[in-house]
């Protein structure tokens, strides 16, 4: 989980940090969120869960990434590169929209995240 969060952050993708194993990746546009999800599946054979209104407020649409211990370094790298390609293709913003009110903002320090047992063992 930590490895993917760090890789996404390192390439400038808009990761929402939390203590969860679920990694929200901000898209910020409902139509493009669906299109991006479709491209990832069709072109890269990667299924990414798009989260749109009414589950999240309009303007804060996102992907829900759920890495597991079975996702190796090669798979993580492939995902990050695919996401970057899609971000560039659709001209998606790499910034978290101002409308997003992060409920974790006072609890999370990306420099000192809470590690899971899988992060510690790797």
CSV table of N, CA and C in Angstrom, one decimal:
chain,number,residue,atom,x,y,z
A,1,UNK,N,0.8,-1.2,0.0
A,1,UNK,CA,0.0,0.0,0.0
A,1,UNK,C,0.9,1.2,0.0
A,2,UNK,N,1.8,1.3,0.9
A,2,UNK,CA,2.7,2.4,1.0
A,2,UNK,C,3.5,2.6,-0.3
A,3,UNK,N,4.0,1.5,-0.8
A,3,UNK,CA,4.8,1.6,-2.0
A,3,UNK,C,4.0,2.2,-3.2
A,4,UNK,N,2.7,1.8,-3.4
A,4,UNK,CA,1.9,2.4,-4.4
A,4,UNK,C,1.6,3.9,-4.1
A,5,UNK,N,1.3,4.2,-2.9
A,5,UNK,CA,1.0,5.6,-2.5
A,5,UNK,C,2.2,6.5,-2.8
A,6,UNK,N,3.4,6.0,-2.5
A,6,UNK,CA,4.6,6.8,-2.7
A,6,UNK,C,4.9,6.9,-4.2
A,7,UNK,N,4.7,5.8,-5.0
A,7,UNK,CA,5.0,5.9,-6.4
A,7,UNK,C,4.0,6.9,-7.1
A,8,UNK,N,2.8,6.8,-6.7
A,8,UNK,CA,1.8,7.8,-7.3
A,8,UNK,C,2.1,9.2,-6.9
A,9,UNK,N,2.5,9.4,-5.7
A,9,UNK,CA,2.9,10.8,-5.3
A,9,UNK,C,4.2,11.2,-6.0
A,10,UNK,N,5.1,10.3,-6.1
A,10,UNK,CA,6.4,10.7,-6.8
A,10,UNK,C,6.2,11.1,-8.2
A,11,UNK,N,5.2,10.6,-8.9
A,11,UNK,CA,5.0,11.0,-10.3
A,11,UNK,C,4.0,12.1,-10.4
A,12,UNK,N,3.5,12.6,-9.3
A,12,UNK,CA,2.7,13.8,-9.3
A,12,UNK,C,1.2,13.6,-9.4
A,13,UNK,N,0.7,12.3,-9.3
A,13,UNK,CA,-0.7,12.1,-9.4
A,13,UNK,C,-1.4,12.4,-8.1
A,14,UNK,N,-2.6,12.9,-8.1
A,14,UNK,CA,-3.3,13.4,-7.0
A,14,UNK,C,-3.9,12.4,-6.0
A,15,UNK,N,-3.0,11.9,-5.2
A,15,UNK,CA,-3.3,10.9,-4.2
A,15,UNK,C,-3.9,11.5,-2.9
A,16,UNK,N,-5.0,11.0,-2.4
A,16,UNK,CA,-5.5,11.4,-1.1
A,16,UNK,C,-5.0,10.5,-0.1
A,17,UNK,N,-4.2,11.0,0.8
A,17,UNK,CA,-3.6,10.2,1.8
A,17,UNK,C,-4.6,9.9,3.0
A,18,UNK,N,-4.5,8.6,3.4
A,18,UNK,CA,-5.3,8.2,4.6
A,18,UNK,C,-4.6,7.0,5.2
A,19,UNK,N,-5.1,6.6,6.3
A,19,UNK,CA,-4.6,5.4,7.0
A,19,UNK,C,-5.1,4.1,6.4
A,20,UNK,N,-6.0,4.2,5.4
A,20,UNK,CA,-6.7,3.0,4.9
A,20,UNK,C,-5.8,2.3,3.8
A,21,UNK,N,-6.1,1.1,3.6
A,21,UNK,CA,-5.5,0.3,2.5
A,21,UNK,C,-6.1,0.7,1.2
A,22,UNK,N,-7.2,1.5,1.2
A,22,UNK,CA,-7.8,2.0,0.0
A,22,UNK,C,-7.1,3.3,-0.4
A,23,UNK,N,-6.7,3.4,-1.6
A,23,UNK,CA,-6.0,4.7,-2.1
A,23,UNK,C,-6.9,5.4,-3.0
A,24,UNK,N,-7.5,6.5,-2.6
A,24,UNK,CA,-8.3,7.4,-3.5
A,24,UNK,C,-7.3,8.2,-4.4
A,25,UNK,N,-7.6,8.2,-5.6
A,25,UNK,CA,-6.8,9.0,-6.6
A,25,UNK,C,-7.8,9.9,-7.3
A,26,UNK,N,-7.6,11.2,-7.0
A,26,UNK,CA,-8.6,12.2,-7.4
A,26,UNK,C,-8.6,12.5,-8.9
A,27,UNK,N,-9.8,12.4,-9.5
A,27,UNK,CA,-10.0,12.7,-10.9
A,27,UNK,C,-10.7,14.0,-11.1
A,28,UNK,N,-11.8,14.2,-10.3
A,28,UNK,CA,-12.4,15.5,-10.3
A,28,UNK,C,-13.4,15.8,-11.4
A,29,UNK,N,-13.7,14.8,-12.2
A,29,UNK,CA,-14.6,15.0,-13.3
A,29,UNK,C,-15.3,13.7,-13.6
A,30,UNK,N,-16.6,13.7,-13.5
A,30,UNK,CA,-17.4,12.4,-13.5
A,30,UNK,C,-17.3,11.8,-14.9
A,31,UNK,N,-17.4,12.6,-16.0
A,31,UNK,CA,-17.3,12.0,-17.3
A,31,UNK,C,-15.9,11.4,-17.6
A,32,UNK,N,-14.9,12.2,-17.2
A,32,UNK,CA,-13.6,11.7,-17.5
A,32,UNK,C,-13.2,10.6,-16.6
A,33,UNK,N,-13.8,10.5,-15.4
A,33,UNK,CA,-13.5,9.4,-14.5
A,33,UNK,C,-13.9,8.1,-15.1
A,34,UNK,N,-15.1,8.1,-15.7
A,34,UNK,CA,-15.7,6.9,-16.4
A,34,UNK,C,-14.8,6.6,-17.6
A,35,UNK,N,-14.5,7.6,-18.4
A,35,UNK,CA,-13.7,7.4,-19.6
A,35,UNK,C,-12.3,6.8,-19.2
A,36,UNK,N,-11.7,7.4,-18.2
A,36,UNK,CA,-10.4,6.9,-17.8
A,36,UNK,C,-10.5,5.5,-17.3
A,37,UNK,N,-11.5,5.1,-16.6
A,37,UNK,CA,-11.7,3.8,-16.1
A,37,UNK,C,-11.8,2.8,-17.3
A,38,UNK,N,-12.6,3.2,-18.3
A,38,UNK,CA,-12.8,2.4,-19.5
A,38,UNK,C,-11.5,2.2,-20.3
A,39,UNK,N,-10.7,3.3,-20.4
A,39,UNK,CA,-9.4,3.2,-21.1
A,39,UNK,C,-8.5,2.2,-20.4
A,40,UNK,N,-8.4,2.3,-19.1
A,40,UNK,CA,-7.6,1.5,-18.3
A,40,UNK,C,-7.9,0.0,-18.5
A,41,UNK,N,-9.2,-0.3,-18.5
A,41,UNK,CA,-9.7,-1.7,-18.7
A,41,UNK,C,-9.4,-2.1,-20.2
A,42,UNK,N,-9.8,-1.3,-21.1
A,42,UNK,CA,-9.7,-1.8,-22.5
A,42,UNK,C,-8.3,-1.8,-23.0
A,43,UNK,N,-7.5,-0.8,-22.7
A,43,UNK,CA,-6.1,-0.7,-23.3
A,43,UNK,C,-5.1,-1.4,-22.4
A,44,UNK,N,-5.2,-1.3,-21.1
A,44,UNK,CA,-4.2,-1.9,-20.2
A,44,UNK,C,-4.6,-3.1,-19.4
A,45,UNK,N,-5.9,-3.5,-19.5
A,45,UNK,CA,-6.5,-4.6,-18.8
A,45,UNK,C,-6.4,-4.5,-17.3
A,46,UNK,N,-6.6,-3.2,-16.9
A,46,UNK,CA,-6.6,-2.9,-15.4
A,46,UNK,C,-8.0,-2.4,-15.1
A,47,UNK,N,-8.6,-3.0,-14.1
A,47,UNK,CA,-9.9,-2.6,-13.6
A,47,UNK,C,-9.7,-1.6,-12.5
A,48,UNK,N,-10.2,-0.4,-12.6
A,48,UNK,CA,-10.1,0.6,-11.5
A,48,UNK,C,-11.5,1.0,-11.2
A,49,UNK,N,-11.9,1.0,-10.0
A,49,UNK,CA,-13.2,1.4,-9.6
A,49,UNK,C,-13.4,2.9,-9.6
A,50,UNK,N,-14.3,3.4,-10.5
A,50,UNK,CA,-14.5,4.9,-10.5
A,50,UNK,C,-15.6,5.2,-9.4
A,51,UNK,N,-15.4,6.2,-8.7
A,51,UNK,CA,-16.3,6.6,-7.6
A,51,UNK,C,-16.9,8.0,-8.0
A,52,UNK,N,-18.1,8.1,-8.3
A,52,UNK,CA,-18.8,9.3,-8.8
A,52,UNK,C,-19.9,9.7,-7.9
A,53,UNK,N,-20.5,10.9,-8.1
A,53,UNK,CA,-21.7,11.4,-7.4
A,53,UNK,C,-22.8,10.3,-7.6
A,54,UNK,N,-23.6,10.0,-6.6
A,54,UNK,CA,-23.7,10.6,-5.3
A,54,UNK,C,-22.9,10.0,-4.2
A,55,UNK,N,-22.0,9.1,-4.5
A,55,UNK,CA,-21.1,8.5,-3.5
A,55,UNK,C,-20.2,9.6,-3.0
A,56,UNK,N,-19.7,10.4,-3.8
A,56,UNK,CA,-18.8,11.5,-3.4
A,56,UNK,C,-19.4,12.8,-4.0
A,57,UNK,N,-19.1,14.0,-3.4
A,57,UNK,CA,-19.6,15.2,-4.0
A,57,UNK,C,-19.1,15.5,-5.4
A,58,UNK,N,-20.0,16.2,-6.2
A,58,UNK,CA,-19.6,16.5,-7.5
A,58,UNK,C,-18.3,17.3,-7.5
A,59,UNK,N,-17.4,17.0,-8.5
A,59,UNK,CA,-16.2,17.7,-8.5
A,59,UNK,C,-15.1,17.0,-7.8
A,60,UNK,N,-15.4,15.9,-7.0
A,60,UNK,CA,-14.4,15.2,-6.3
A,60,UNK,C,-14.4,13.7,-6.7
A,61,UNK,N,-14.8,13.4,-7.9
A,61,UNK,CA,-14.8,12.1,-8.5
A,61,UNK,C,-13.4,11.5,-8.4
A,62,UNK,N,-13.3,10.2,-8.2
A,62,UNK,CA,-12.0,9.6,-8.0
A,62,UNK,C,-12.0,8.1,-8.3
A,63,UNK,N,-10.8,7.6,-8.4
A,63,UNK,CA,-10.6,6.2,-8.5
A,63,UNK,C,-10.4,5.6,-7.1
A,64,UNK,N,-10.8,4.4,-6.9
A,64,UNK,CA,-10.6,3.7,-5.6
A,64,UNK,C,-9.6,2.6,-6.0
A,65,UNK,N,-8.3,2.8,-5.6
A,65,UNK,CA,-7.3,1.8,-5.8
A,65,UNK,C,-7.2,0.9,-4.5
A,66,UNK,N,-7.1,-0.4,-4.7
A,66,UNK,CA,-7.0,-1.3,-3.6
A,66,UNK,C,-5.9,-2.3,-3.8
A,67,UNK,N,-4.7,-1.9,-3.6
A,67,UNK,CA,-3.6,-2.9,-3.8
A,67,UNK,C,-3.6,-4.0,-2.7
A,68,UNK,N,-3.0,-5.1,-3.0
A,68,UNK,CA,-3.0,-6.2,-2.1
A,68,UNK,C,-1.5,-6.7,-2.1
A,69,UNK,N,-1.2,-7.6,-1.1
A,69,UNK,CA,0.1,-8.2,-1.1
A,69,UNK,C,0.4,-9.0,-2.3
A,70,UNK,N,-0.5,-9.3,-3.1
A,70,UNK,CA,-0.3,-10.1,-4.4
A,70,UNK,C,0.1,-9.2,-5.5
A,71,UNK,N,0.0,-7.9,-5.4
A,71,UNK,CA,0.5,-7.0,-6.4
A,71,UNK,C,2.0,-6.7,-6.2
A,72,UNK,N,2.8,-7.2,-7.2
A,72,UNK,CA,4.2,-7.1,-7.0
A,72,UNK,C,4.7,-5.7,-7.6
A,73,UNK,N,6.0,-5.5,-7.5
A,73,UNK,CA,6.6,-4.2,-8.0
A,73,UNK,C,6.3,-4.0,-9.5
A,74,UNK,N,6.4,-5.0,-10.3
A,74,UNK,CA,6.2,-4.9,-11.7
A,74,UNK,C,4.7,-4.5,-12.0
A,75,UNK,N,3.8,-5.0,-11.3
A,75,UNK,CA,2.4,-4.7,-11.4
A,75,UNK,C,2.2,-3.2,-11.0
A,76,UNK,N,2.8,-2.8,-9.9
A,76,UNK,CA,2.6,-1.4,-9.4
A,76,UNK,C,3.2,-0.5,-10.5
A,77,UNK,N,4.3,-0.8,-11.0
A,77,UNK,CA,5.0,0.1,-12.0
A,77,UNK,C,4.1,0.2,-13.3
A,78,UNK,N,3.5,-0.9,-13.7
A,78,UNK,CA,2.6,-1.0,-14.8
A,78,UNK,C,1.4,-0.1,-14.6
A,79,UNK,N,0.8,-0.2,-13.4
A,79,UNK,CA,-0.4,0.6,-13.1
A,79,UNK,C,0.0,2.1,-13.1
A,80,UNK,N,1.1,2.5,-12.4
A,80,UNK,CA,1.5,3.9,-12.4
A,80,UNK,C,1.7,4.4,-13.8
A,81,UNK,N,2.4,3.7,-14.6
A,81,UNK,CA,2.6,4.1,-16.0
A,81,UNK,C,1.3,4.2,-16.8
A,82,UNK,N,0.4,3.3,-16.6
A,82,UNK,CA,-0.9,3.3,-17.3
A,82,UNK,C,-1.7,4.6,-16.8
A,83,UNK,N,-1.7,4.8,-15.5
A,83,UNK,CA,-2.4,6.0,-15.0
A,83,UNK,C,-1.8,7.3,-15.6
A,84,UNK,N,-0.5,7.4,-15.6
A,84,UNK,CA,0.1,8.6,-16.2
A,84,UNK,C,-0.2,8.8,-17.6
A,85,UNK,N,-0.3,7.7,-18.4
A,85,UNK,CA,-0.6,7.8,-19.8
A,85,UNK,C,-2.1,8.3,-19.9
A,86,UNK,N,-3.0,7.7,-19.1
A,86,UNK,CA,-4.4,8.1,-19.2
A,86,UNK,C,-4.5,9.6,-18.7
A,87,UNK,N,-3.8,10.0,-17.7
A,87,UNK,CA,-3.9,11.4,-17.2
A,87,UNK,C,-3.5,12.3,-18.3
A,88,UNK,N,-2.4,12.0,-19.0
A,88,UNK,CA,-1.9,12.8,-20.1
A,88,UNK,C,-2.9,12.8,-21.3
A,89,UNK,N,-3.4,11.6,-21.6
A,89,UNK,CA,-4.3,11.5,-22.8
A,89,UNK,C,-5.6,12.3,-22.6
A,90,UNK,N,-6.1,12.3,-21.3
A,90,UNK,CA,-7.4,13.0,-21.0
A,90,UNK,C,-7.1,14.4,-20.5
A,91,UNK,N,-5.9,14.8,-20.4
A,91,UNK,CA,-5.5,16.1,-19.8
A,91,UNK,C,-6.2,16.3,-18.4
A,92,UNK,N,-6.0,15.3,-17.6
A,92,UNK,CA,-6.6,15.4,-16.2
A,92,UNK,C,-5.7,16.2,-15.3
A,93,UNK,N,-6.2,16.9,-14.4
A,93,UNK,CA,-5.5,17.7,-13.5
A,93,UNK,C,-4.7,16.8,-12.5
A,94,UNK,N,-3.5,17.2,-12.1
A,94,UNK,CA,-2.8,16.5,-11.1
A,94,UNK,C,-2.9,17.2,-9.7
A,95,UNK,N,-3.9,18.1,-9.6
A,95,UNK,CA,-4.1,18.7,-8.4
A,95,UNK,C,-5.4,18.3,-7.8
A,96,UNK,N,-5.5,18.2,-6.5
A,96,UNK,CA,-6.7,17.9,-5.8
A,96,UNK,C,-7.6,19.1,-5.8
A,97,UNK,N,-8.8,19.0,-6.3
A,97,UNK,CA,-9.7,20.2,-6.4
A,97,UNK,C,-9.9,20.9,-5.1
A,98,UNK,N,-10.0,22.2,-5.1
A,98,UNK,CA,-10.2,23.0,-3.9
A,98,UNK,C,-11.5,22.6,-3.2
A,99,UNK,N,-12.5,22.1,-4.0
A,99,UNK,CA,-13.8,21.8,-3.4
A,99,UNK,C,-13.7,20.6,-2.5
A,100,UNK,N,-12.6,19.8,-2.6
A,100,UNK,CA,-12.5,18.6,-1.8
A,100,UNK,C,-12.1,19.0,-0.3
A,101,UNK,N,-12.9,18.6,0.6
A,101,UNK,CA,-12.6,18.8,2.0
A,101,UNK,C,-12.1,17.5,2.6
A,102,UNK,N,-10.8,17.4,2.8
A,102,UNK,CA,-10.2,16.2,3.3
A,102,UNK,C,-10.5,15.9,4.7
A,103,UNK,N,-11.2,14.9,5.1
A,103,UNK,CA,-11.5,14.6,6.5
A,103,UNK,C,-10.3,14.1,7.2
A,104,UNK,N,-9.2,13.7,6.5
A,104,UNK,CA,-8.0,13.2,7.2
A,104,UNK,C,-6.9,14.2,7.3
A,105,UNK,N,-7.1,15.5,6.8
A,105,UNK,CA,-6.1,16.4,6.7
A,105,UNK,C,-5.3,16.7,8.0
A,106,UNK,N,-5.9,16.6,9.1
A,106,UNK,CA,-5.2,16.8,10.4
A,106,UNK,C,-4.7,15.6,11.0
A,107,UNK,N,-4.9,14.4,10.4
A,107,UNK,CA,-4.5,13.2,11.0
A,107,UNK,C,-3.4,12.5,10.2
A,108,UNK,N,-3.1,12.9,8.9
A,108,UNK,CA,-2.2,12.1,8.1
A,108,UNK,C,-1.0,13.0,7.8
A,109,UNK,N,0.1,12.3,7.9
A,109,UNK,CA,1.4,12.9,7.4
A,109,UNK,C,2.0,12.0,6.4
A,110,UNK,N,2.0,12.4,5.1
A,110,UNK,CA,2.5,11.4,4.1
A,110,UNK,C,3.9,11.1,4.3
A,111,UNK,N,4.7,11.9,5.0
A,111,UNK,CA,6.1,11.6,5.3
A,111,UNK,C,6.2,10.5,6.4
A,112,UNK,N,5.2,10.4,7.2
A,112,UNK,CA,5.2,9.4,8.3
A,112,UNK,C,3.9,8.7,8.4
A,113,UNK,N,3.5,7.9,7.3
A,113,UNK,CA,2.3,7.2,7.3
A,113,UNK,C,2.2,6.1,8.3
A,114,UNK,N,1.0,5.7,8.7
A,114,UNK,CA,0.9,4.5,9.5
A,114,UNK,C,1.1,3.3,8.6
A,115,UNK,N,2.0,2.4,8.9
A,115,UNK,CA,2.3,1.3,8.1
A,115,UNK,C,1.4,0.1,8.4
A,116,UNK,N,1.1,-0.7,7.4
A,116,UNK,CA,0.4,-1.9,7.6
A,116,UNK,C,1.5,-3.0,7.8
A,117,UNK,N,1.0,-4.2,8.1
A,117,UNK,CA,1.9,-5.3,8.3
A,117,UNK,C,2.6,-5.7,7.0
A,118,UNK,N,1.9,-5.4,5.9
A,118,UNK,CA,2.5,-5.7,4.6
A,118,UNK,C,3.6,-4.8,4.2
A,119,UNK,N,3.5,-3.5,4.6
A,119,UNK,CA,4.5,-2.5,4.3
A,119,UNK,C,5.8,-2.8,5.2
A,120,UNK,N,5.6,-3.2,6.4
A,120,UNK,CA,6.7,-3.5,7.3
A,120,UNK,C,7.4,-4.7,6.9
A,121,UNK,N,6.8,-5.7,6.3
A,121,UNK,CA,7.4,-7.0,5.9
A,121,UNK,C,8.2,-6.9,4.6
A,122,UNK,N,8.0,-5.8,3.8
A,122,UNK,CA,8.6,-5.7,2.5
A,122,UNK,C,9.8,-4.8,2.7
